[in-house]
Amino acid sequence: MLRLRAGGRPAMFPFVRRDTLMGTEVHQCVHGIHAHRVAEKAVGEIKRLESLWSPFLEGSEVVALSHSAGLRAVPLSPETVCVLLFAIEMNALCAGAFDVSLGPVIRLWREAGRRGSPPAPGAIAAALGLKGSAEVEVSSAGGGYLPRKGQGIDLGGIGKGFAADRVREIYLDAGIRSAFVNLGGNVFVVGRKPDGRRWNVGIRDPRGGRDECVGYAQAEDCSAVTSGAYERFFECAGIRYHHIIDPATGRPSESDVAGVTVFAQSSMAADALSTAAFVLGVEKGMELIESREGARAVFIDAQGRIRLTRGLEKDFHPVFGPVGEAATSPGAAEASSSRG
Ligand code: ADP
Ligand code: MG
């Protein structure tokens, strides 16, 4: 329900809240009478999911899985079962480009980032040897098991998507009909803006600053998730090492994608697909997205060229010039798809 002014027109001013959760900035912009209470509930839910999936919290299910690898199964909450089953399915669908069993490899690169130098090739090879999405045993009754000692999972490429879907459920249950949320690059919009127009989701220029967009896509009731090499990285000896790993090499992906934004109903699906499409590169990534019912994407390649999957042309508006040409200029949008 929209907040009504005395004259009966919907209030245009949303309730806005910013938090740091799941290691990223969460920005909620919610229209409705009890928006502040609903946003509070959303924060509680994201914190709960973070406590299940954080690789840093001793009590998390992700940590328990790796500690028990090769030893015993551990009990898992229904949320973790759901995410793992979907991730395993996605791995098979995208020729292995999305792989939550990269836990040991991702841990190596995280330590490398703190240290400021890349891991030794031998260490990468050893960690990569522990990869095995098909080996992860998950029972819908609520148990999980990694068969080899040293194995571990990392939900960094999908957890925020699940969380975003949960927040949307909380909004809908509370009667919220208009909102946008940016959960560290996972945007979703509920309904339309109070004035009846669609939301503008800004597509960030991978080579530009935080607020520079190559264009925007008009959206209602959908998720838009971005993966980009510019989001998180460290530099050593003039080389940039970013955080999206190619499961074939155990090293930051060197595909021709600079940034990709995937639109889909489910934020969890869009999250996994954006990471996979980034690793696969523009051509194979486009094929993957077009093979998924309801999914669409904007790719920006290393030269700054924009490519759209089928069906997005009518909703995407470049900031400068026709699609296919490099576009680098500031764009105005309510909800940028970039992190924070
Ligand atoms: P972001 O976390 O910046 O929104 P992504 O959704 O693309 O971007 O997820 C990147 C995160 O996912 C990494 O920080 C890491 O935790 C994990 N990850 C990296 N490479 C892969 C991969 N190939 N498959 C699955 N998860 C990955
Ligand atoms: Mg992702």
mmCIF file of C-alpha atoms and ligand atoms in Angstrom:
data_model
loop_
_atom_site.group_PDB
_atom_site.id
_atom_site.type_symbol
_atom_site.label_atom_id
_atom_site.label_comp_id
_atom_site.label_asym_id
_atom_site.label_seq_id
_atom_site.Cartn_x
_atom_site.Cartn_y
_atom_site.Cartn_z
ATOM 1 C CA MET A 1 0.000 0.000 0.000
ATOM 2 C CA LEU A 2 1.315 3.443 -0.837
ATOM 3 C CA ARG A 3 1.556 6.108 1.812
ATOM 4 C CA LEU A 4 -1.228 8.604 1.125
ATOM 5 C CA ARG A 5 -1.028 12.345 1.516
ATOM 6 C CA ALA A 6 -4.001 14.312 2.793
ATOM 7 C CA GLY A 7 -5.088 14.852 -0.806
ATOM 8 C CA GLY A 8 -5.072 11.109 -1.462
ATOM 9 C CA ARG A 9 -2.045 11.108 -3.787
ATOM 10 C CA PRO A 10 0.706 8.569 -3.076
ATOM 11 C CA ALA A 11 3.728 9.995 -1.256
ATOM 12 C CA MET A 12 6.752 10.213 -3.541
ATOM 13 C CA PHE A 13 9.319 10.051 -0.764
ATOM 14 C CA PRO A 14 10.489 6.580 0.143
ATOM 15 C CA PHE A 15 11.959 5.356 3.375
ATOM 16 C CA VAL A 16 15.707 4.965 2.737
ATOM 17 C CA ARG A 17 18.067 2.866 4.778
ATOM 18 C CA ARG A 18 21.741 1.962 4.290
ATOM 19 C CA ASP A 19 23.565 -0.831 6.110
ATOM 20 C CA THR A 20 26.759 -2.812 5.697
ATOM 21 C CA LEU A 21 25.779 -6.465 5.598
ATOM 22 C CA MET A 22 27.277 -9.593 3.992
ATOM 23 C CA GLY A 23 30.472 -7.575 3.539
ATOM 24 C CA THR A 24 28.777 -5.080 1.253
ATOM 25 C CA GLU A 25 26.607 -1.986 1.209
ATOM 26 C CA VAL A 26 22.877 -2.637 1.327
ATOM 27 C CA HIS A 27 20.631 0.196 0.200
ATOM 28 C CA GLN A 28 16.868 -0.132 0.681
ATOM 29 C CA CYS A 29 14.469 2.411 -0.740
ATOM 30 C CA VAL A 30 10.924 1.460 0.225
ATOM 31 C CA HIS A 31 7.548 3.120 -0.345
ATOM 32 C CA GLY A 32 4.720 2.225 2.012
ATOM 33 C CA ILE A 33 3.180 2.928 5.399
ATOM 34 C CA HIS A 34 5.312 0.588 7.498
ATOM 35 C CA ALA A 35 8.401 0.808 5.279
ATOM 36 C CA HIS A 36 10.791 1.415 8.185
ATOM 37 C CA ARG A 37 9.610 -1.689 10.032
ATOM 38 C CA VAL A 38 9.770 -3.815 6.899
ATOM 39 C CA ALA A 39 13.310 -2.595 6.129
ATOM 40 C CA GLU A 40 14.317 -3.473 9.697
ATOM 41 C CA LYS A 41 12.957 -6.986 9.259
ATOM 42 C CA ALA A 42 14.898 -7.326 5.985
ATOM 43 C CA VAL A 43 18.119 -6.381 7.770
ATOM 44 C CA GLY A 44 17.459 -9.066 10.390
ATOM 45 C CA GLU A 45 16.956 -11.677 7.692
ATOM 46 C CA ILE A 46 20.146 -10.740 5.805
ATOM 47 C CA LYS A 47 22.098 -10.941 9.073
ATOM 48 C CA ARG A 48 20.653 -14.394 9.731
ATOM 49 C CA LEU A 49 21.683 -15.636 6.270
ATOM 50 C CA GLU A 50 25.128 -14.105 6.718
ATOM 51 C CA SER A 51 25.541 -16.069 9.961
ATOM 52 C CA LEU A 52 24.823 -19.276 8.002
ATOM 53 C CA TRP A 53 27.116 -18.586 5.059
ATOM 54 C CA SER A 54 29.974 -16.407 6.205
ATOM 55 C CA PRO A 55 33.394 -17.995 5.634
ATOM 56 C CA PHE A 56 34.627 -15.924 8.589
ATOM 57 C CA LEU A 57 32.177 -16.914 11.341
ATOM 58 C CA GLU A 58 33.139 -20.042 13.293
ATOM 59 C CA GLY A 59 29.530 -21.134 13.741
ATOM 60 C CA SER A 60 28.495 -20.803 10.096
ATOM 61 C CA GLU A 61 27.305 -23.796 8.090
ATOM 62 C CA VAL A 62 29.867 -23.032 5.380
ATOM 63 C CA VAL A 63 32.689 -23.274 7.948
ATOM 64 C CA ALA A 64 31.156 -26.443 9.450
ATOM 65 C CA LEU A 65 31.039 -28.060 5.993
ATOM 66 C CA SER A 66 34.737 -27.481 5.358
ATOM 67 C CA HIS A 67 35.781 -28.511 8.898
ATOM 68 C CA SER A 68 33.890 -31.788 8.485
ATOM 69 C CA ALA A 69 35.079 -32.480 4.926
ATOM 70 C CA GLY A 70 36.163 -36.110 4.529
ATOM 71 C CA LEU A 71 34.916 -36.866 8.046
ATOM 72 C CA ARG A 72 31.180 -36.561 8.483
ATOM 73 C CA ALA A 73 27.982 -34.955 7.224
ATOM 74 C CA VAL A 74 26.728 -31.808 8.945
ATOM 75 C CA PRO A 75 23.161 -30.612 9.456
ATOM 76 C CA LEU A 76 22.144 -27.794 7.117
ATOM 77 C CA SER A 77 19.294 -25.327 7.252
ATOM 78 C CA PRO A 78 16.692 -25.435 4.446
ATOM 79 C CA GLU A 79 18.138 -22.179 3.010
ATOM 80 C CA THR A 80 21.607 -23.686 2.641
ATOM 81 C CA VAL A 81 20.165 -26.848 1.084
ATOM 82 C CA CYS A 82 18.223 -24.728 -1.414
ATOM 83 C CA VAL A 83 21.249 -22.610 -2.402
ATOM 84 C CA LEU A 84 23.563 -25.624 -2.716
ATOM 85 C CA LEU A 85 21.127 -27.655 -4.820
ATOM 86 C CA PHE A 86 20.612 -24.689 -7.147
ATOM 87 C CA ALA A 87 24.370 -24.019 -7.362
ATOM 88 C CA ILE A 88 25.114 -27.636 -8.269
ATOM 89 C CA GLU A 89 22.437 -27.555 -10.972
ATOM 90 C CA MET A 90 23.859 -24.279 -12.295
ATOM 91 C CA ASN A 91 27.372 -25.722 -12.449
ATOM 92 C CA ALA A 92 26.200 -28.433 -14.812
ATOM 93 C CA LEU A 93 24.236 -25.910 -16.883
ATOM 94 C CA CYS A 94 27.109 -23.532 -17.527
ATOM 95 C CA ALA A 95 29.909 -25.969 -18.347
ATOM 96 C CA GLY A 96 31.434 -25.527 -14.896
ATOM 97 C CA ALA A 97 31.905 -21.740 -15.115
ATOM 98 C CA PHE A 98 29.953 -21.253 -11.872
ATOM 99 C CA ASP A 99 31.317 -23.449 -9.121
ATOM 100 C CA VAL A 100 30.681 -23.096 -5.379
ATOM 101 C CA SER A 101 33.195 -25.882 -4.666
ATOM 102 C CA LEU A 102 36.015 -23.420 -5.410
ATOM 103 C CA GLY A 103 36.149 -22.637 -1.665
ATOM 104 C CA PRO A 104 39.862 -23.513 -1.185
ATOM 105 C CA VAL A 105 40.856 -21.550 -4.322
ATOM 106 C CA ILE A 106 38.860 -18.495 -3.270
ATOM 107 C CA ARG A 107 40.358 -18.640 0.224
ATOM 108 C CA LEU A 108 43.860 -18.597 -1.357
ATOM 109 C CA TRP A 109 43.022 -15.517 -3.428
ATOM 110 C CA ARG A 110 41.453 -13.787 -0.428
ATOM 111 C CA GLU A 111 44.690 -14.298 1.515
ATOM 112 C CA ALA A 112 46.630 -13.131 -1.550
ATOM 113 C CA GLY A 113 44.604 -9.918 -1.584
ATOM 114 C CA ARG A 114 45.412 -9.255 2.070
ATOM 115 C CA ARG A 115 49.095 -9.948 1.434
ATOM 116 C CA GLY A 116 49.142 -8.016 -1.857
ATOM 117 C CA SER A 117 50.758 -10.729 -4.003
ATOM 118 C CA PRO A 118 49.290 -13.682 -5.954
ATOM 119 C CA PRO A 119 49.419 -17.269 -4.607
ATOM 120 C CA ALA A 120 52.203 -19.627 -5.720
ATOM 121 C CA PRO A 121 51.219 -21.710 -8.790
ATOM 122 C CA GLY A 122 51.648 -24.929 -6.785
ATOM 123 C CA ALA A 123 49.227 -23.707 -4.131
ATOM 124 C CA ILE A 124 46.665 -22.848 -6.813
ATOM 125 C CA ALA A 125 47.023 -26.280 -8.409
ATOM 126 C CA ALA A 126 46.577 -28.026 -5.051
ATOM 127 C CA ALA A 127 43.477 -25.968 -4.172
ATOM 128 C CA LEU A 128 42.049 -26.479 -7.654
ATOM 129 C CA GLY A 129 42.480 -30.250 -7.225
ATOM 130 C CA LEU A 130 39.880 -30.079 -4.444
ATOM 131 C CA LYS A 131 37.225 -28.644 -6.742
ATOM 132 C CA GLY A 132 34.258 -30.930 -7.372
ATOM 133 C CA SER A 133 30.737 -29.575 -7.570
ATOM 134 C CA ALA A 134 29.330 -33.011 -8.504
ATOM 135 C CA GLU A 135 30.936 -34.502 -5.365
ATOM 136 C CA VAL A 136 29.052 -32.210 -2.971
ATOM 137 C CA GLU A 137 26.429 -34.330 -1.222
ATOM 138 C CA VAL A 138 23.295 -32.485 -0.176
ATOM 139 C CA SER A 139 20.184 -34.197 1.084
ATOM 140 C CA SER A 140 16.872 -32.417 1.000
ATOM 141 C CA ALA A 141 16.385 -33.839 4.513
ATOM 142 C CA GLY A 142 18.984 -31.302 5.648
ATOM 143 C CA GLY A 143 22.473 -32.804 5.588
ATOM 144 C CA GLY A 144 25.612 -31.860 3.665
ATOM 145 C CA TYR A 145 28.921 -33.630 3.123
ATOM 146 C CA LEU A 146 32.135 -32.856 1.271
ATOM 147 C CA PRO A 147 33.914 -36.186 0.654
ATOM 148 C CA ARG A 148 37.539 -35.040 0.540
ATOM 149 C CA LYS A 149 39.533 -33.444 3.353
ATOM 150 C CA GLY A 150 40.393 -29.833 2.511
ATOM 151 C CA GLN A 151 37.312 -29.269 0.359
ATOM 152 C CA GLY A 152 35.165 -26.232 1.021
ATOM 153 C CA ILE A 153 32.361 -24.225 -0.497
ATOM 154 C CA ASP A 154 32.063 -20.495 -1.112
ATOM 155 C CA LEU A 155 28.659 -18.875 -1.584
ATOM 156 C CA GLY A 156 29.988 -15.400 -2.483
ATOM 157 C CA GLY A 157 28.656 -15.702 -6.041
ATOM 158 C CA ILE A 158 25.077 -16.629 -5.115
ATOM 159 C CA GLY A 159 24.306 -15.873 -1.448
ATOM 160 C CA LYS A 160 23.432 -12.220 -1.983
ATOM 161 C CA GLY A 161 21.008 -13.292 -4.694
ATOM 162 C CA PHE A 162 19.195 -15.634 -2.319
ATOM 163 C CA ALA A 163 19.156 -12.881 0.320
ATOM 164 C CA ALA A 164 17.681 -10.408 -2.184
ATOM 165 C CA ASP A 165 14.897 -12.882 -3.051
ATOM 166 C CA ARG A 166 14.155 -13.265 0.679
ATOM 167 C CA VAL A 167 13.988 -9.496 1.181
ATOM 168 C CA ARG A 168 11.562 -9.233 -1.702
ATOM 169 C CA GLU A 169 9.339 -11.919 -0.089
ATOM 170 C CA ILE A 170 9.394 -9.940 3.160
ATOM 171 C CA TYR A 171 8.294 -6.806 1.290
ATOM 172 C CA LEU A 172 5.515 -8.554 -0.588
ATOM 173 C CA ASP A 173 4.221 -10.254 2.573
ATOM 174 C CA ALA A 174 4.103 -6.824 4.230
ATOM 175 C CA GLY A 175 2.127 -5.334 1.356
ATOM 176 C CA ILE A 176 4.968 -3.218 -0.070
ATOM 177 C CA ARG A 177 4.162 -2.462 -3.705
ATOM 178 C CA SER A 178 7.007 -0.142 -4.679
ATOM 179 C CA ALA A 179 10.688 -0.404 -3.745
ATOM 180 C CA PHE A 180 14.185 -0.773 -4.993
ATOM 181 C CA VAL A 181 17.049 -2.427 -3.223
ATOM 182 C CA ASN A 182 20.741 -2.663 -4.006
ATOM 183 C CA LEU A 183 22.443 -5.445 -2.125
ATOM 184 C CA GLY A 184 26.057 -4.934 -3.201
ATOM 185 C CA GLY A 185 25.394 -5.089 -6.941
ATOM 186 C CA ASN A 186 22.270 -7.247 -6.639
ATOM 187 C CA VAL A 187 19.453 -4.848 -7.459
ATOM 188 C CA PHE A 188 15.796 -5.730 -7.354
ATOM 189 C CA VAL A 189 12.763 -3.577 -7.901
ATOM 190 C CA VAL A 190 9.237 -4.153 -6.637
ATOM 191 C CA GLY A 191 6.421 -2.883 -8.825
ATOM 192 C CA ARG A 192 6.826 0.562 -10.376
ATOM 193 C CA LYS A 193 7.683 3.949 -8.978
ATOM 194 C CA PRO A 194 4.803 5.597 -7.088
ATOM 195 C CA ASP A 195 4.179 7.835 -10.121
ATOM 196 C CA GLY A 196 3.454 4.738 -12.212
ATOM 197 C CA ARG A 197 6.614 4.829 -14.306
ATOM 198 C CA ARG A 198 9.064 1.948 -14.386
ATOM 199 C CA TRP A 199 12.304 2.038 -12.391
ATOM 200 C CA ASN A 200 15.524 2.944 -14.180
ATOM 201 C CA VAL A 201 18.300 0.516 -13.377
ATOM 202 C CA GLY A 202 21.643 2.093 -14.220
ATOM 203 C CA ILE A 203 24.268 -0.096 -15.884
ATOM 204 C CA ARG A 204 27.609 1.039 -14.580
ATOM 205 C CA ASP A 205 30.481 1.799 -16.923
ATOM 206 C CA PRO A 206 33.161 -0.764 -15.929
ATOM 207 C CA ARG A 207 35.854 1.752 -16.835
ATOM 208 C CA GLY A 208 34.226 4.728 -15.138
ATOM 209 C CA GLY A 209 33.649 5.864 -11.581
ATOM 210 C CA ARG A 210 30.950 4.647 -9.195
ATOM 211 C CA ASP A 211 28.249 6.864 -10.651
ATOM 212 C CA GLU A 212 29.098 6.579 -14.336
ATOM 213 C CA CYS A 213 26.637 4.552 -16.353
ATOM 214 C CA VAL A 214 26.685 3.350 -19.969
ATOM 215 C CA GLY A 215 22.905 3.358 -19.989
ATOM 216 C CA TYR A 216 19.896 2.271 -18.053
ATOM 217 C CA ALA A 217 17.252 -0.395 -18.353
ATOM 218 C CA GLN A 218 13.630 0.194 -17.464
ATOM 219 C CA ALA A 219 12.336 -2.469 -15.147
ATOM 220 C CA GLU A 220 9.466 -3.522 -12.938
ATOM 221 C CA ASP A 221 9.242 -6.516 -10.614
ATOM 222 C CA CYS A 222 12.612 -7.940 -11.490
ATOM 223 C CA SER A 223 16.200 -8.449 -10.369
ATOM 224 C CA ALA A 224 19.336 -7.091 -12.005
ATOM 225 C CA VAL A 225 22.643 -8.541 -10.877
ATOM 226 C CA THR A 226 26.061 -7.305 -11.965
ATOM 227 C CA SER A 227 29.430 -9.038 -12.011
ATOM 228 C CA GLY A 228 32.418 -6.898 -12.859
ATOM 229 C CA ALA A 229 36.179 -7.115 -12.633
ATOM 230 C CA TYR A 230 36.195 -3.586 -11.226
ATOM 231 C CA GLU A 231 34.248 -4.515 -8.101
ATOM 232 C CA ARG A 232 36.970 -6.040 -5.974
ATOM 233 C CA PHE A 233 40.630 -6.499 -6.845
ATOM 234 C CA PHE A 234 44.224 -5.989 -5.758
ATOM 235 C CA GLU A 235 47.254 -4.988 -7.811
ATOM 236 C CA CYS A 236 50.753 -6.418 -7.749
ATOM 237 C CA ALA A 237 53.634 -5.483 -10.092
ATOM 238 C CA GLY A 238 51.222 -3.609 -12.332
ATOM 239 C CA ILE A 239 48.871 -6.580 -12.748
ATOM 240 C CA ARG A 240 45.285 -6.401 -11.542
ATOM 241 C CA TYR A 241 43.853 -9.490 -9.849
ATOM 242 C CA HIS A 242 40.072 -9.416 -9.463
ATOM 243 C CA HIS A 243 37.748 -11.674 -7.480
ATOM 244 C CA ILE A 244 35.937 -13.755 -10.118
ATOM 245 C CA ILE A 245 37.789 -17.017 -10.585
ATOM 246 C CA ASP A 246 37.864 -19.119 -13.731
ATOM 247 C CA PRO A 247 37.267 -22.667 -12.425
ATOM 248 C CA ALA A 248 39.343 -24.017 -15.331
ATOM 249 C CA THR A 249 42.532 -22.235 -14.202
ATOM 250 C CA GLY A 250 41.995 -21.297 -10.544
ATOM 251 C CA ARG A 251 42.999 -17.728 -11.465
ATOM 252 C CA PRO A 252 41.001 -14.519 -11.999
ATOM 253 C CA SER A 253 39.003 -14.951 -15.192
ATOM 254 C CA GLU A 254 40.570 -13.416 -18.284
ATOM 255 C CA SER A 255 37.442 -13.426 -20.415
ATOM 256 C CA ASP A 256 36.546 -10.516 -22.687
ATOM 257 C CA VAL A 257 33.752 -9.339 -20.332
ATOM 258 C CA ALA A 258 34.415 -6.137 -18.376
ATOM 259 C CA GLY A 259 30.979 -6.185 -16.783
ATOM 260 C CA VAL A 260 27.711 -8.062 -17.200
ATOM 261 C CA THR A 261 24.281 -7.336 -15.730
ATOM 262 C CA VAL A 262 21.724 -10.133 -15.777
ATOM 263 C CA PHE A 263 17.979 -9.454 -15.445
ATOM 264 C CA ALA A 264 15.714 -12.246 -14.180
ATOM 265 C CA GLN A 265 12.813 -12.804 -11.831
ATOM 266 C CA SER A 266 14.964 -14.660 -9.331
ATOM 267 C CA SER A 267 17.930 -12.768 -7.950
ATOM 268 C CA MET A 268 19.588 -16.060 -6.975
ATOM 269 C CA ALA A 269 19.433 -17.216 -10.608
ATOM 270 C CA ALA A 270 20.625 -13.835 -11.903
ATOM 271 C CA ASP A 271 23.508 -13.872 -9.403
ATOM 272 C CA ALA A 272 24.816 -17.293 -10.448
ATOM 273 C CA LEU A 273 24.240 -16.475 -14.122
ATOM 274 C CA SER A 274 26.129 -13.172 -13.939
ATOM 275 C CA THR A 275 29.182 -14.814 -12.392
ATOM 276 C CA ALA A 276 29.018 -17.650 -14.939
ATOM 277 C CA ALA A 277 28.538 -15.276 -17.888
ATOM 278 C CA PHE A 278 31.506 -13.212 -16.745
ATOM 279 C CA VAL A 279 33.740 -16.298 -16.783
ATOM 280 C CA LEU A 280 32.350 -17.670 -20.063
ATOM 281 C CA GLY A 281 32.984 -14.480 -22.056
ATOM 282 C CA VAL A 282 30.627 -12.471 -24.250
ATOM 283 C CA GLU A 283 29.724 -15.062 -26.912
ATOM 284 C CA LYS A 284 29.190 -18.108 -24.688
ATOM 285 C CA GLY A 285 27.752 -15.916 -21.945
ATOM 286 C CA MET A 286 25.126 -14.541 -24.372
ATOM 287 C CA GLU A 287 24.242 -18.114 -25.356
ATOM 288 C CA LEU A 288 23.871 -19.145 -21.716
ATOM 289 C CA ILE A 289 21.560 -16.234 -20.876
ATOM 290 C CA GLU A 290 19.455 -16.684 -24.021
ATOM 291 C CA SER A 291 19.000 -20.362 -23.165
ATOM 292 C CA ARG A 292 17.351 -19.420 -19.857
ATOM 293 C CA GLU A 293 13.652 -18.618 -19.964
ATOM 294 C CA GLY A 294 13.033 -15.083 -18.700
ATOM 295 C CA ALA A 295 16.709 -14.078 -18.406
ATOM 296 C CA ARG A 296 18.215 -11.118 -20.278
ATOM 297 C CA ALA A 297 21.580 -9.395 -20.030
ATOM 298 C CA VAL A 298 23.729 -6.401 -20.891
ATOM 299 C CA PHE A 299 27.355 -7.262 -21.601
ATOM 300 C CA ILE A 300 30.126 -4.685 -21.759
ATOM 301 C CA ASP A 301 33.295 -6.008 -23.283
ATOM 302 C CA ALA A 302 36.889 -4.990 -22.675
ATOM 303 C CA GLN A 303 36.646 -2.341 -25.434
ATOM 304 C CA GLY A 304 33.552 -0.791 -23.876
ATOM 305 C CA ARG A 305 31.178 -2.201 -26.512
ATOM 306 C CA ILE A 306 27.673 -2.955 -25.298
ATOM 307 C CA ARG A 307 25.896 -6.179 -26.276
ATOM 308 C CA LEU A 308 22.307 -6.996 -25.394
ATOM 309 C CA THR A 309 20.632 -10.383 -25.363
ATOM 310 C CA ARG A 310 17.416 -10.825 -27.326
ATOM 311 C CA GLY A 311 14.457 -8.895 -25.990
ATOM 312 C CA LEU A 312 16.344 -6.225 -24.066
ATOM 313 C CA GLU A 313 16.608 -3.638 -26.877
ATOM 314 C CA LYS A 314 13.225 -2.089 -26.140
ATOM 315 C CA ASP A 315 14.007 -1.545 -22.442
ATOM 316 C CA PHE A 316 17.668 -0.510 -22.616
ATOM 317 C CA HIS A 317 18.659 3.087 -23.229
ATOM 318 C CA PRO A 318 22.315 3.927 -23.813
ATOM 319 C CA VAL A 319 23.476 7.190 -22.338
ATOM 320 C CA PHE A 320 25.369 8.170 -25.480
ATOM 321 C CA GLY A 321 25.023 6.925 -29.042
ATOM 322 C CA PRO A 322 23.550 3.680 -30.355
ATOM 323 C CA VAL A 323 24.163 0.321 -28.739
ATOM 324 C CA GLY A 324 27.282 -1.326 -30.122
ATOM 325 C CA GLU A 325 29.404 1.787 -29.715
ATOM 326 C CA ALA A 326 31.516 2.591 -26.717
ATOM 327 C CA ALA A 327 29.586 4.714 -24.266
ATOM 328 C CA THR A 328 31.175 6.353 -21.278
ATOM 329 C CA SER A 329 29.303 9.108 -19.592
ATOM 330 C CA PRO A 330 27.361 9.770 -16.430
ATOM 331 C CA GLY A 331 23.800 8.544 -16.415
ATOM 332 C CA ALA A 332 20.939 9.338 -14.121
ATOM 333 C CA ALA A 333 19.173 6.367 -12.657
ATOM 334 C CA GLU A 334 17.454 5.610 -9.388
ATOM 335 C CA ALA A 335 19.073 2.251 -8.951
ATOM 336 C CA SER A 336 22.545 1.698 -10.235
ATOM 337 C CA SER A 337 23.341 -1.977 -10.612
ATOM 338 C CA SER A 338 26.833 -1.463 -9.277
ATOM 339 C CA ARG A 339 27.951 -2.356 -5.767
ATOM 340 C CA GLY A 340 26.921 0.188 -3.129
HETATM 341 P P1 ADP B 1 30.073 -9.830 -6.414
HETATM 342 O O1 ADP B 1 30.297 -10.690 -5.206
HETATM 343 O O2 ADP B 1 31.110 -8.812 -6.612
HETATM 344 O O3 ADP B 1 28.695 -9.286 -6.488
HETATM 345 P P2 ADP B 1 29.809 -12.156 -8.094
HETATM 346 O O4 ADP B 1 28.367 -12.406 -7.848
HETATM 347 O O5 ADP B 1 30.254 -12.357 -9.489
HETATM 348 O O6 ADP B 1 30.251 -10.723 -7.687
HETATM 349 O O7 ADP B 1 30.556 -13.154 -7.128
HETATM 350 C C1 ADP B 1 31.931 -13.155 -6.942
HETATM 351 C C2 ADP B 1 32.211 -13.962 -5.699
HETATM 352 O O8 ADP B 1 31.791 -15.308 -5.926
HETATM 353 C C3 ADP B 1 33.671 -14.024 -5.359
HETATM 354 O O9 ADP B 1 34.035 -13.043 -4.416
HETATM 355 C C4 ADP B 1 33.810 -15.426 -4.782
HETATM 356 O O10 ADP B 1 33.406 -15.434 -3.420
HETATM 357 C C5 ADP B 1 32.812 -16.212 -5.581
HETATM 358 N N1 ADP B 1 33.308 -16.741 -6.867
HETATM 359 C C6 ADP B 1 34.382 -16.328 -7.598
HETATM 360 N N2 ADP B 1 34.482 -17.016 -8.744
HETATM 361 C C7 ADP B 1 33.434 -17.890 -8.760
HETATM 362 C C8 ADP B 1 32.981 -18.876 -9.679
HETATM 363 N N3 ADP B 1 33.602 -19.095 -10.831
HETATM 364 N N4 ADP B 1 31.877 -19.587 -9.354
HETATM 365 C C9 ADP B 1 31.218 -19.369 -8.192
HETATM 366 N N5 ADP B 1 31.588 -18.462 -7.285
HETATM 367 C C10 ADP B 1 32.677 -17.728 -7.550
HETATM 368 MG MG MG B 2 27.124 -13.698 -8.800
#
